[in-house]
Amino acid sequence: MTEQDAAVTVDQDPTDHDTIVDDATTDGVPDDDASEDARDEADIAADYIEELLDICDLDGDIEIEERAGRVYLSVTDEGNALRVLAKPETVSALQELTRIAVQAETGEFSRLILDVGGSRDARASELQRLVDTAVERIEAGSPTAALPPMSSYERKLVHDLVAEKGFRSESEGEGRDRHTVVSR
């Protein structure tokens, strides 16, 4: 855990969801401008998601965390009410809409990550299986193994997983066709 990850404060939001905001630091000294910008982005995004949940008549708890200058929003519920919104394509679309809402409000590009109903953990497990299969193919004699196209965030996760296994990976292609190729 870095010093940036260490300073976490929890504020209770009047809309009855926990807000977790990490104070950005440089050498242990809080950077008030970076911290304030992250809180603004997080609050705008949380308000947008809260309004969406209200429109859909869904209950959910919103947790906000900042890691390395990026805001992570996680929407959870007690039951299965969010399963409709937790589909990967839906989460990606909601993430883009939330980013646009933040950008419209702040004038700044948003790199926030949205998770609905544990969809990110489920996708991370799926990516781990893809990497394991690719590594098995390479160990069986294939020089490379190409994975399907995915977002830059998912490719970053794949690069990390591949490196942990002692293999190399590289992104290839353009736009929606951008994918990761694994090699020895």
PDB file of C-alpha atoms in Angstrom:
ATOM      1  CA  MET A   1       0.000   0.000   0.000  1.00  0.00           C
ATOM      2  CA  THR A   2       1.375   3.391  -0.968  1.00  0.00           C
ATOM      3  CA  GLU A   3       1.053   6.604   0.967  1.00  0.00           C
ATOM      4  CA  GLN A   4      -1.592   7.627  -1.569  1.00  0.00           C
ATOM      5  CA  ASP A   5      -3.647   4.556  -0.762  1.00  0.00           C
ATOM      6  CA  ALA A   6      -3.240   4.998   3.005  1.00  0.00           C
ATOM      7  CA  ALA A   7      -5.180   8.203   3.680  1.00  0.00           C
ATOM      8  CA  VAL A   8      -8.849   7.282   3.378  1.00  0.00           C
ATOM      9  CA  THR A   9     -11.738   9.184   4.892  1.00  0.00           C
ATOM     10  CA  VAL A  10     -15.366   8.128   5.049  1.00  0.00           C
ATOM     11  CA  ASP A  11     -18.134  10.726   4.848  1.00  0.00           C
ATOM     12  CA  GLN A  12     -21.809   9.912   5.306  1.00  0.00           C
ATOM     13  CA  ASP A  13     -23.849  11.303   2.406  1.00  0.00           C
ATOM     14  CA  PRO A  14     -27.368  12.519   3.210  1.00  0.00           C
ATOM     15  CA  THR A  15     -28.712  10.234   0.464  1.00  0.00           C
ATOM     16  CA  ASP A  16     -27.812   7.312   2.756  1.00  0.00           C
ATOM     17  CA  HIS A  17     -24.848   5.826   0.908  1.00  0.00           C
ATOM     18  CA  ASP A  18     -21.256   5.648   2.049  1.00  0.00           C
ATOM     19  CA  THR A  19     -18.811   7.896   0.279  1.00  0.00           C
ATOM     20  CA  ILE A  20     -15.172   6.907   0.473  1.00  0.00           C
ATOM     21  CA  VAL A  21     -12.677   9.401  -0.855  1.00  0.00           C
ATOM     22  CA  ASP A  22      -8.915   8.915  -0.771  1.00  0.00           C
ATOM     23  CA  ASP A  23      -6.950  12.090  -0.067  1.00  0.00           C
ATOM     24  CA  ALA A  24      -4.322  12.516  -2.786  1.00  0.00           C
ATOM     25  CA  THR A  25      -0.896  12.983  -1.279  1.00  0.00           C
ATOM     26  CA  THR A  26       2.594  13.823  -2.356  1.00  0.00           C
ATOM     27  CA  ASP A  27       5.255  12.618   0.055  1.00  0.00           C
ATOM     28  CA  GLY A  28       2.614  12.280   2.781  1.00  0.00           C
ATOM     29  CA  VAL A  29       1.301  15.836   2.369  1.00  0.00           C
ATOM     30  CA  PRO A  30      -2.308  16.085   1.137  1.00  0.00           C
ATOM     31  CA  ASP A  31      -2.709  17.780  -2.228  1.00  0.00           C
ATOM     32  CA  ASP A  32      -5.915  19.727  -1.618  1.00  0.00           C
ATOM     33  CA  ASP A  33      -6.485  20.582  -5.316  1.00  0.00           C
ATOM     34  CA  ALA A  34      -6.198  16.955  -6.477  1.00  0.00           C
ATOM     35  CA  SER A  35      -8.285  15.772  -3.558  1.00  0.00           C
ATOM     36  CA  GLU A  36     -10.965  18.398  -4.198  1.00  0.00           C
ATOM     37  CA  ASP A  37     -11.084  17.539  -7.930  1.00  0.00           C
ATOM     38  CA  ALA A  38     -11.480  13.836  -7.118  1.00  0.00           C
ATOM     39  CA  ARG A  39     -14.266  14.585  -4.620  1.00  0.00           C
ATOM     40  CA  ASP A  40     -16.031  16.754  -7.195  1.00  0.00           C
ATOM     41  CA  GLU A  41     -15.771  14.025  -9.836  1.00  0.00           C
ATOM     42  CA  ALA A  42     -16.856  11.369  -7.331  1.00  0.00           C
ATOM     43  CA  ASP A  43     -19.791  13.395  -6.023  1.00  0.00           C
ATOM     44  CA  ILE A  44     -21.036  14.254  -9.508  1.00  0.00           C
ATOM     45  CA  ALA A  45     -20.764  10.635 -10.599  1.00  0.00           C
ATOM     46  CA  ALA A  46     -22.468   9.341  -7.434  1.00  0.00           C
ATOM     47  CA  ASP A  47     -25.311  11.844  -7.865  1.00  0.00           C
ATOM     48  CA  TYR A  48     -25.734  10.776 -11.490  1.00  0.00           C
ATOM     49  CA  ILE A  49     -25.852   7.057 -10.597  1.00  0.00           C
ATOM     50  CA  GLU A  50     -28.163   7.739  -7.626  1.00  0.00           C
ATOM     51  CA  GLU A  51     -30.584   9.567  -9.924  1.00  0.00           C
ATOM     52  CA  LEU A  52     -30.438   6.718 -12.440  1.00  0.00           C
ATOM     53  CA  LEU A  53     -31.230   4.186  -9.703  1.00  0.00           C
ATOM     54  CA  ASP A  54     -34.166   6.338  -8.577  1.00  0.00           C
ATOM     55  CA  ILE A  55     -35.511   6.532 -12.143  1.00  0.00           C
ATOM     56  CA  CYS A  56     -35.218   2.740 -12.458  1.00  0.00           C
ATOM     57  CA  ASP A  57     -36.776   2.328  -8.993  1.00  0.00           C
ATOM     58  CA  LEU A  58     -33.777   0.311  -7.830  1.00  0.00           C
ATOM     59  CA  ASP A  59     -32.097   0.380  -4.449  1.00  0.00           C
ATOM     60  CA  GLY A  60     -28.345   0.344  -4.248  1.00  0.00           C
ATOM     61  CA  ASP A  61     -25.464   1.444  -2.077  1.00  0.00           C
ATOM     62  CA  ILE A  62     -22.785   3.548  -3.740  1.00  0.00           C
ATOM     63  CA  GLU A  63     -19.215   3.409  -2.514  1.00  0.00           C
ATOM     64  CA  ILE A  64     -16.576   5.741  -3.871  1.00  0.00           C
ATOM     65  CA  GLU A  65     -12.861   5.166  -3.702  1.00  0.00           C
ATOM     66  CA  GLU A  66      -9.927   6.954  -5.286  1.00  0.00           C
ATOM     67  CA  ARG A  67      -6.818   5.018  -6.253  1.00  0.00           C
ATOM     68  CA  ALA A  68      -3.870   6.587  -8.063  1.00  0.00           C
ATOM     69  CA  GLY A  69      -5.927   9.576  -9.168  1.00  0.00           C
ATOM     70  CA  ARG A  70      -8.779   7.485 -10.602  1.00  0.00           C
ATOM     71  CA  VAL A  71     -12.267   7.386  -9.095  1.00  0.00           C
ATOM     72  CA  TYR A  72     -13.872   3.956  -8.610  1.00  0.00           C
ATOM     73  CA  LEU A  73     -17.648   3.813  -8.082  1.00  0.00           C
ATOM     74  CA  SER A  74     -19.145   0.591  -6.836  1.00  0.00           C
ATOM     75  CA  VAL A  75     -22.913   0.034  -6.741  1.00  0.00           C
ATOM     76  CA  THR A  76     -24.117  -2.882  -4.629  1.00  0.00           C
ATOM     77  CA  ASP A  77     -27.392  -4.147  -3.240  1.00  0.00           C
ATOM     78  CA  GLU A  78     -28.620  -6.712  -0.738  1.00  0.00           C
ATOM     79  CA  GLY A  79     -30.441  -8.891  -3.276  1.00  0.00           C
ATOM     80  CA  ASN A  80     -30.362  -9.406  -7.009  1.00  0.00           C
ATOM     81  CA  ALA A  81     -32.077  -6.183  -8.095  1.00  0.00           C
ATOM     82  CA  LEU A  82     -28.985  -4.868  -9.898  1.00  0.00           C
ATOM     83  CA  ARG A  83     -28.456  -7.976 -12.062  1.00  0.00           C
ATOM     84  CA  VAL A  84     -30.062  -6.228 -15.061  1.00  0.00           C
ATOM     85  CA  LEU A  85     -27.569  -3.365 -14.803  1.00  0.00           C
ATOM     86  CA  ALA A  86     -24.608  -5.658 -14.018  1.00  0.00           C
ATOM     87  CA  LYS A  87     -24.228  -7.074 -17.534  1.00  0.00           C
ATOM     88  CA  PRO A  88     -20.792  -6.133 -18.929  1.00  0.00           C
ATOM     89  CA  GLU A  89     -22.144  -4.187 -21.914  1.00  0.00           C
ATOM     90  CA  THR A  90     -24.583  -2.315 -19.678  1.00  0.00           C
ATOM     91  CA  VAL A  91     -21.879  -1.445 -17.144  1.00  0.00           C
ATOM     92  CA  SER A  92     -19.636  -0.145 -19.942  1.00  0.00           C
ATOM     93  CA  ALA A  93     -22.455   1.998 -21.312  1.00  0.00           C
ATOM     94  CA  LEU A  94     -23.344   3.329 -17.843  1.00  0.00           C
ATOM     95  CA  GLN A  95     -19.672   4.065 -17.189  1.00  0.00           C
ATOM     96  CA  GLU A  96     -19.436   6.104 -20.400  1.00  0.00           C
ATOM     97  CA  LEU A  97     -22.655   7.981 -19.628  1.00  0.00           C
ATOM     98  CA  THR A  98     -21.394   8.739 -16.122  1.00  0.00           C
ATOM     99  CA  ARG A  99     -18.065   9.946 -17.517  1.00  0.00           C
ATOM    100  CA  ILE A 100     -19.933  12.237 -19.922  1.00  0.00           C
ATOM    101  CA  ALA A 101     -22.063  13.608 -17.058  1.00  0.00           C
ATOM    102  CA  VAL A 102     -18.912  14.364 -15.048  1.00  0.00           C
ATOM    103  CA  GLN A 103     -17.220  15.981 -18.041  1.00  0.00           C
ATOM    104  CA  ALA A 104     -20.285  18.121 -18.771  1.00  0.00           C
ATOM    105  CA  GLU A 105     -20.245  19.366 -15.180  1.00  0.00           C
ATOM    106  CA  THR A 106     -16.488  19.835 -14.666  1.00  0.00           C
ATOM    107  CA  GLY A 107     -15.206  20.444 -18.187  1.00  0.00           C
ATOM    108  CA  GLU A 108     -12.551  17.787 -17.506  1.00  0.00           C
ATOM    109  CA  PHE A 109     -12.211  14.309 -19.018  1.00  0.00           C
ATOM    110  CA  SER A 110     -13.159  11.611 -16.509  1.00  0.00           C
ATOM    111  CA  ARG A 111     -11.411   8.240 -16.187  1.00  0.00           C
ATOM    112  CA  LEU A 112     -13.726   6.879 -13.508  1.00  0.00           C
ATOM    113  CA  ILE A 113     -14.389   3.151 -13.283  1.00  0.00           C
ATOM    114  CA  LEU A 114     -17.894   1.897 -12.541  1.00  0.00           C
ATOM    115  CA  ASP A 115     -18.749  -1.463 -11.009  1.00  0.00           C
ATOM    116  CA  VAL A 116     -22.351  -2.599 -10.693  1.00  0.00           C
ATOM    117  CA  GLY A 117     -23.263  -5.630  -8.629  1.00  0.00           C
ATOM    118  CA  GLY A 118     -19.740  -7.082  -8.638  1.00  0.00           C
ATOM    119  CA  SER A 119     -19.488  -7.087 -12.430  1.00  0.00           C
ATOM    120  CA  ARG A 120     -15.827  -6.001 -12.367  1.00  0.00           C
ATOM    121  CA  ASP A 121     -14.837  -8.930 -10.129  1.00  0.00           C
ATOM    122  CA  ALA A 122     -16.747 -11.330 -12.371  1.00  0.00           C
ATOM    123  CA  ARG A 123     -15.011  -9.884 -15.444  1.00  0.00           C
ATOM    124  CA  ALA A 124     -11.600 -10.069 -13.728  1.00  0.00           C
ATOM    125  CA  SER A 125     -12.215 -13.795 -13.094  1.00  0.00           C
ATOM    126  CA  GLU A 126     -13.171 -14.246 -16.746  1.00  0.00           C
ATOM    127  CA  LEU A 127     -10.005 -12.421 -17.841  1.00  0.00           C
ATOM    128  CA  GLN A 128      -7.945 -14.686 -15.560  1.00  0.00           C
ATOM    129  CA  ARG A 129      -9.446 -17.737 -17.307  1.00  0.00           C
ATOM    130  CA  LEU A 130      -8.643 -16.233 -20.729  1.00  0.00           C
ATOM    131  CA  VAL A 131      -5.040 -15.605 -19.686  1.00  0.00           C
ATOM    132  CA  ASP A 132      -4.727 -19.136 -18.245  1.00  0.00           C
ATOM    133  CA  THR A 133      -5.994 -20.615 -21.534  1.00  0.00           C
ATOM    134  CA  ALA A 134      -3.604 -18.437 -23.556  1.00  0.00           C
ATOM    135  CA  VAL A 135      -0.649 -19.509 -21.397  1.00  0.00           C
ATOM    136  CA  GLU A 136      -1.649 -23.179 -21.780  1.00  0.00           C
ATOM    137  CA  ARG A 137      -1.694 -22.772 -25.578  1.00  0.00           C
ATOM    138  CA  ILE A 138       1.775 -21.216 -25.534  1.00  0.00           C
ATOM    139  CA  GLU A 139       3.124 -23.922 -23.229  1.00  0.00           C
ATOM    140  CA  ALA A 140       1.679 -26.490 -25.664  1.00  0.00           C
ATOM    141  CA  GLY A 141       3.810 -25.028 -28.457  1.00  0.00           C
ATOM    142  CA  SER A 142       1.922 -22.104 -29.966  1.00  0.00           C
ATOM    143  CA  PRO A 143       4.222 -19.061 -30.429  1.00  0.00           C
ATOM    144  CA  THR A 144       1.456 -16.582 -29.521  1.00  0.00           C
ATOM    145  CA  ALA A 145      -2.125 -16.505 -28.308  1.00  0.00           C
ATOM    146  CA  ALA A 146      -4.458 -13.651 -29.225  1.00  0.00           C
ATOM    147  CA  LEU A 147      -7.249 -12.677 -26.854  1.00  0.00           C
ATOM    148  CA  PRO A 148     -10.533 -11.106 -27.993  1.00  0.00           C
ATOM    149  CA  PRO A 149     -10.879  -7.314 -28.266  1.00  0.00           C
ATOM    150  CA  MET A 150     -11.475  -5.525 -24.975  1.00  0.00           C
ATOM    151  CA  SER A 151     -11.361  -2.109 -23.331  1.00  0.00           C
ATOM    152  CA  SER A 152      -8.100  -0.419 -22.366  1.00  0.00           C
ATOM    153  CA  TYR A 153      -8.907  -1.039 -18.693  1.00  0.00           C
ATOM    154  CA  GLU A 154      -9.375  -4.761 -19.324  1.00  0.00           C
ATOM    155  CA  ARG A 155      -6.220  -4.927 -21.461  1.00  0.00           C
ATOM    156  CA  LYS A 156      -4.297  -3.347 -18.571  1.00  0.00           C
ATOM    157  CA  LEU A 157      -5.627  -6.058 -16.243  1.00  0.00           C
ATOM    158  CA  VAL A 158      -4.615  -8.721 -18.783  1.00  0.00           C
ATOM    159  CA  HIS A 159      -1.097  -7.274 -19.145  1.00  0.00           C
ATOM    160  CA  ASP A 160      -0.703  -7.457 -15.360  1.00  0.00           C
ATOM    161  CA  LEU A 161      -2.009 -11.050 -15.200  1.00  0.00           C
ATOM    162  CA  VAL A 162       0.261 -12.151 -18.036  1.00  0.00           C
ATOM    163  CA  ALA A 163       3.313 -10.523 -16.395  1.00  0.00           C
ATOM    164  CA  GLU A 164       2.521 -12.328 -13.121  1.00  0.00           C
ATOM    165  CA  LYS A 165       2.763 -15.625 -15.017  1.00  0.00           C
ATOM    166  CA  GLY A 166       6.159 -14.674 -16.474  1.00  0.00           C
ATOM    167  CA  PHE A 167       4.963 -14.159 -20.043  1.00  0.00           C
ATOM    168  CA  ARG A 168       4.832 -11.102 -22.296  1.00  0.00           C
ATOM    169  CA  SER A 169       1.833  -9.332 -23.757  1.00  0.00           C
ATOM    170  CA  GLU A 170       1.279  -6.606 -26.282  1.00  0.00           C
ATOM    171  CA  SER A 171      -1.796  -4.741 -27.479  1.00  0.00           C
ATOM    172  CA  GLU A 172      -2.454  -4.848 -31.213  1.00  0.00           C
ATOM    173  CA  GLY A 173      -5.118  -3.469 -33.535  1.00  0.00           C
ATOM    174  CA  GLU A 174      -7.073  -0.242 -33.590  1.00  0.00           C
ATOM    175  CA  GLY A 175     -10.307   0.985 -32.050  1.00  0.00           C
ATOM    176  CA  ARG A 176     -12.858  -1.711 -31.240  1.00  0.00           C
ATOM    177  CA  ASP A 177     -10.505  -4.363 -32.673  1.00  0.00           C
ATOM    178  CA  ARG A 178      -7.705  -3.605 -30.180  1.00  0.00           C
ATOM    179  CA  HIS A 179      -6.742  -6.827 -28.417  1.00  0.00           C
ATOM    180  CA  THR A 180      -3.914  -8.405 -26.459  1.00  0.00           C
ATOM    181  CA  VAL A 181      -1.446 -10.951 -27.836  1.00  0.00           C
ATOM    182  CA  VAL A 182       0.383 -13.146 -25.328  1.00  0.00           C
ATOM    183  CA  SER A 183       3.831 -14.627 -26.037  1.00  0.00           C
ATOM    184  CA  ARG A 184       6.755 -16.191 -24.204  1.00  0.00           C
TER     185      ARG A 184
END
